[in-house]
mmCIF file of C-alpha atoms in Angstrom:
data_model
loop_
_atom_site.group_PDB
_atom_site.id
_atom_site.type_symbol
_atom_site.label_atom_id
_atom_site.label_comp_id
_atom_site.label_asym_id
_atom_site.label_seq_id
_atom_site.Cartn_x
_atom_site.Cartn_y
_atom_site.Cartn_z
ATOM 1 C CA PRO G 1 20.503 2.098 7.939
ATOM 2 C CA GLU G 2 19.232 0.681 11.216
ATOM 3 C CA LEU G 3 17.145 3.714 12.115
ATOM 4 C CA ILE G 4 15.755 6.632 10.168
ATOM 5 C CA VAL G 5 14.282 9.495 12.183
ATOM 6 C CA HIS G 6 12.560 12.538 10.726
ATOM 7 C CA PRO G 7 12.017 15.492 13.061
ATOM 8 C CA TYR G 8 8.493 16.151 11.787
ATOM 9 C CA LEU G 9 6.258 13.934 9.765
ATOM 10 C CA GLY G 10 4.035 15.842 7.386
ATOM 11 C CA THR G 11 3.232 16.171 3.719
ATOM 12 C CA ALA G 12 6.594 17.822 2.994
ATOM 13 C CA THR G 13 8.547 14.753 4.153
ATOM 14 C CA LEU G 14 6.060 12.142 2.958
ATOM 15 C CA GLY G 15 7.634 11.711 -0.481
ATOM 16 C CA ARG G 16 11.097 11.253 0.985
ATOM 17 C CA ILE G 17 9.870 8.661 3.455
ATOM 18 C CA THR G 18 7.863 6.600 0.961
ATOM 19 C CA ALA G 19 10.834 6.658 -1.425
ATOM 20 C CA VAL G 20 12.955 4.939 1.241
ATOM 21 C CA LEU G 21 10.436 2.175 2.027
ATOM 22 C CA PRO G 22 11.641 -0.289 -0.660
ATOM 23 C CA ARG G 23 15.082 -0.325 0.990
ATOM 24 C CA LEU G 24 13.746 -1.248 4.449
ATOM 25 C CA ASP G 25 13.497 -4.716 5.951
ATOM 26 C CA ALA G 26 10.730 -3.661 8.370
ATOM 27 C CA LEU G 27 9.017 -0.535 9.655
ATOM 28 C CA VAL G 28 8.133 0.345 13.264
ATOM 29 C CA LEU G 29 5.477 3.023 13.669
ATOM 30 C CA GLY G 30 4.084 4.563 16.817
ATOM 31 C CA PRO G 31 6.622 5.402 19.509
ATOM 32 C CA GLY G 32 6.763 9.196 19.680
ATOM 33 C CA LEU G 33 4.318 9.603 16.781
ATOM 34 C CA GLY G 34 1.757 11.777 18.545
ATOM 35 C CA ARG G 35 -1.803 12.463 17.412
ATOM 36 C CA ASP G 36 -1.459 15.575 15.273
ATOM 37 C CA PRO G 37 -3.972 15.233 12.385
ATOM 38 C CA ASP G 38 -1.335 16.030 9.719
ATOM 39 C CA VAL G 39 1.047 13.458 11.178
ATOM 40 C CA LEU G 40 -1.673 10.799 11.344
ATOM 41 C CA SER G 41 -2.725 11.521 7.762
ATOM 42 C CA ALA G 42 0.864 11.188 6.555
ATOM 43 C CA THR G 43 1.251 7.994 8.591
ATOM 44 C CA LYS G 44 -1.814 6.490 6.878
ATOM 45 C CA SER G 45 -0.150 7.163 3.522
ATOM 46 C CA ILE G 46 3.058 5.539 4.735
ATOM 47 C CA VAL G 47 1.169 2.467 5.974
ATOM 48 C CA ALA G 48 -0.625 2.206 2.617
ATOM 49 C CA ALA G 49 2.682 2.402 0.737
ATOM 50 C CA ALA G 50 4.324 -0.108 3.095
ATOM 51 C CA THR G 51 1.493 -2.625 2.736
ATOM 52 C CA GLU G 52 1.682 -2.375 -1.050
ATOM 53 C CA LEU G 53 5.334 -3.406 -0.744
ATOM 54 C CA GLN G 54 4.446 -6.190 1.740
ATOM 55 C CA LEU G 55 6.848 -4.541 4.198
ATOM 56 C CA PRO G 56 6.693 -6.042 7.704
ATOM 57 C CA LEU G 57 5.104 -3.543 10.099
ATOM 58 C CA VAL G 58 5.139 -3.164 13.867
ATOM 59 C CA LEU G 59 2.477 -0.852 15.292
ATOM 60 C CA ASP G 60 2.898 0.465 18.810
ATOM 61 C CA GLY G 61 1.771 3.515 20.769
ATOM 62 C CA ASP G 62 -0.045 6.118 18.699
ATOM 63 C CA ALA G 63 0.066 3.951 15.575
ATOM 64 C CA LEU G 64 -2.393 1.700 17.420
ATOM 65 C CA TYR G 65 -4.535 4.776 18.036
ATOM 66 C CA LEU G 66 -4.389 5.487 14.297
ATOM 67 C CA LEU G 67 -5.539 1.936 13.570
ATOM 68 C CA SER G 68 -8.465 2.405 15.974
ATOM 69 C CA THR G 69 -9.587 5.436 13.923
ATOM 70 C CA ASP G 70 -9.369 3.550 10.617
ATOM 71 C CA VAL G 71 -9.802 -0.160 11.250
ATOM 72 C CA LEU G 72 -9.609 -1.028 7.563
ATOM 73 C CA LEU G 73 -6.060 0.321 7.353
ATOM 74 C CA LEU G 74 -4.594 -3.187 7.780
ATOM 75 C CA ARG G 75 -7.545 -5.325 6.720
ATOM 76 C CA ASN G 76 -6.329 -8.645 5.276
ATOM 77 C CA TYR G 77 -2.699 -7.589 5.710
ATOM 78 C CA THR G 78 -0.865 -10.425 7.448
ATOM 79 C CA ASN G 79 2.622 -8.984 7.725
ATOM 80 C CA ALA G 80 2.077 -6.821 10.803
ATOM 81 C CA ILE G 81 2.479 -7.059 14.550
ATOM 82 C CA LEU G 82 0.400 -5.027 16.988
ATOM 83 C CA THR G 83 1.886 -4.336 20.430
ATOM 84 C CA PRO G 84 -0.984 -3.189 22.682
ATOM 85 C CA ASN G 85 -0.761 -2.927 26.447
ATOM 86 C CA THR G 86 -2.950 -5.100 28.684
ATOM 87 C CA VAL G 87 -5.901 -2.683 28.623
ATOM 88 C CA GLU G 88 -5.820 -2.322 24.818
ATOM 89 C CA THR G 89 -5.407 -6.042 24.104
ATOM 90 C CA ILE G 90 -9.078 -7.037 24.247
ATOM 91 C CA TYR G 91 -9.998 -4.318 21.749
ATOM 92 C CA TYR G 92 -7.241 -5.278 19.306
ATOM 93 C CA ALA G 93 -7.807 -9.023 19.727
ATOM 94 C CA LEU G 94 -11.481 -8.549 18.822
ATOM 95 C CA LEU G 95 -10.518 -6.224 15.980
ATOM 96 C CA VAL G 96 -8.150 -8.837 14.555
ATOM 97 C CA LYS G 97 -10.739 -11.594 14.947
ATOM 98 C CA THR G 98 -13.696 -9.695 13.489
ATOM 99 C CA THR G 99 -12.238 -7.232 10.992
ATOM 100 C CA LEU G 100 -8.537 -7.381 10.263
ATOM 101 C CA GLY G 101 -7.909 -11.059 9.731
ATOM 102 C CA HIS G 102 -4.639 -12.744 10.581
ATOM 103 C CA LEU G 103 -2.211 -10.473 12.458
ATOM 104 C CA THR G 104 0.143 -11.048 15.340
ATOM 105 C CA VAL G 105 -0.756 -9.402 18.634
ATOM 106 C CA LEU G 106 1.976 -9.064 21.219
ATOM 107 C CA GLN G 107 0.408 -8.084 24.547
ATOM 108 C CA LYS G 108 2.621 -6.151 26.922
ATOM 109 C CA GLY G 109 1.811 -6.537 30.598
ATOM 110 C CA LYS G 110 2.567 -8.415 33.787
ATOM 111 C CA ILE G 111 2.489 -11.524 31.647
ATOM 112 C CA ASP G 112 3.474 -10.985 28.021
ATOM 113 C CA VAL G 113 1.521 -12.912 25.403
ATOM 114 C CA ILE G 114 2.436 -13.384 21.756
ATOM 115 C CA SER G 115 -0.503 -14.698 19.774
ATOM 116 C CA ASP G 116 -0.519 -15.907 16.200
ATOM 117 C CA GLY G 117 -2.184 -19.241 16.558
ATOM 118 C CA TYR G 118 0.561 -20.005 19.084
ATOM 119 C CA THR G 119 0.416 -18.490 22.551
ATOM 120 C CA SER G 120 3.329 -18.096 24.891
ATOM 121 C CA THR G 121 3.501 -16.446 28.275
ATOM 122 C CA ASN G 122 6.402 -14.912 30.116
ATOM 123 C CA ASN G 123 6.030 -14.590 33.854
ATOM 124 C CA ASN G 124 9.504 -13.161 34.418
ATOM 125 C CA MET G 125 8.767 -10.464 36.993
ATOM 126 C CA GLY G 126 12.080 -8.720 36.347
ATOM 127 C CA PHE G 127 11.184 -8.169 32.716
ATOM 128 C CA THR G 128 7.912 -6.409 33.503
ATOM 129 C CA VAL G 129 9.579 -3.309 34.922
ATOM 130 C CA GLY G 130 9.314 -0.167 32.805
ATOM 131 C CA LEU G 131 6.276 -0.863 30.638
ATOM 132 C CA ILE G 132 6.753 2.130 28.339
ATOM 133 C CA GLN G 133 10.392 1.343 27.648
ATOM 134 C CA ARG G 134 9.508 -2.318 27.249
ATOM 135 C CA GLY G 135 6.965 -1.425 24.571
ATOM 136 C CA LYS G 136 9.665 0.340 22.607
ATOM 137 C CA LEU G 137 12.015 -2.598 23.137
ATOM 138 C CA TRP G 138 9.375 -5.114 21.996
ATOM 139 C CA SER G 139 8.514 -3.115 18.914
ATOM 140 C CA ASN G 140 12.166 -3.054 17.901
ATOM 141 C CA LEU G 141 12.815 -6.715 18.707
ATOM 142 C CA VAL G 142 9.816 -8.103 16.872
ATOM 143 C CA GLU G 143 10.774 -6.333 13.679
ATOM 144 C CA VAL G 144 13.874 -8.543 13.619
ATOM 145 C CA PHE G 145 12.346 -11.959 14.343
ATOM 146 C CA PRO G 146 9.401 -13.694 12.640
ATOM 147 C CA ASP G 147 6.414 -14.096 14.970
ATOM 148 C CA ASP G 148 6.661 -17.895 15.117
ATOM 149 C CA VAL G 149 10.316 -17.668 16.175
ATOM 150 C CA ALA G 150 9.521 -15.007 18.772
ATOM 151 C CA ALA G 151 6.638 -17.061 20.189
ATOM 152 C CA LYS G 152 8.767 -20.207 20.510
ATOM 153 C CA ALA G 153 11.631 -18.258 22.090
ATOM 154 C CA MET G 154 9.398 -17.065 24.904
#
């Protein structure tokens, strides 16, 4: 399936979600996640299971918040893309450089930057409208294309 949505993420649904992970091509976490402690705890378990499977991950929104509370969650995991906004980018860029190792950071802002050893900018002013919706769009698009392809396409 292209999209699997559970109405509430908690310990009751955790087993069902982790059982589905081997069938996925990629996993986007964050949009609409929220910061409920039970949800964040379950999400940590899902991230751990996904990284064991080497499943490509895209972290946006509150999944980035989760990462900020447990910076070792993705340490040395290279198959993930972080999609911070302009304000969050410095924090996550330093986190990747000092703690996490090699990850792709896709900065959303007036000028979008995809960084994975390659950097590309997009100064298309029409594309910068609707930052929240654009974050959701980016997180869904980057799960489809490898980071080097996405960077060159920009």
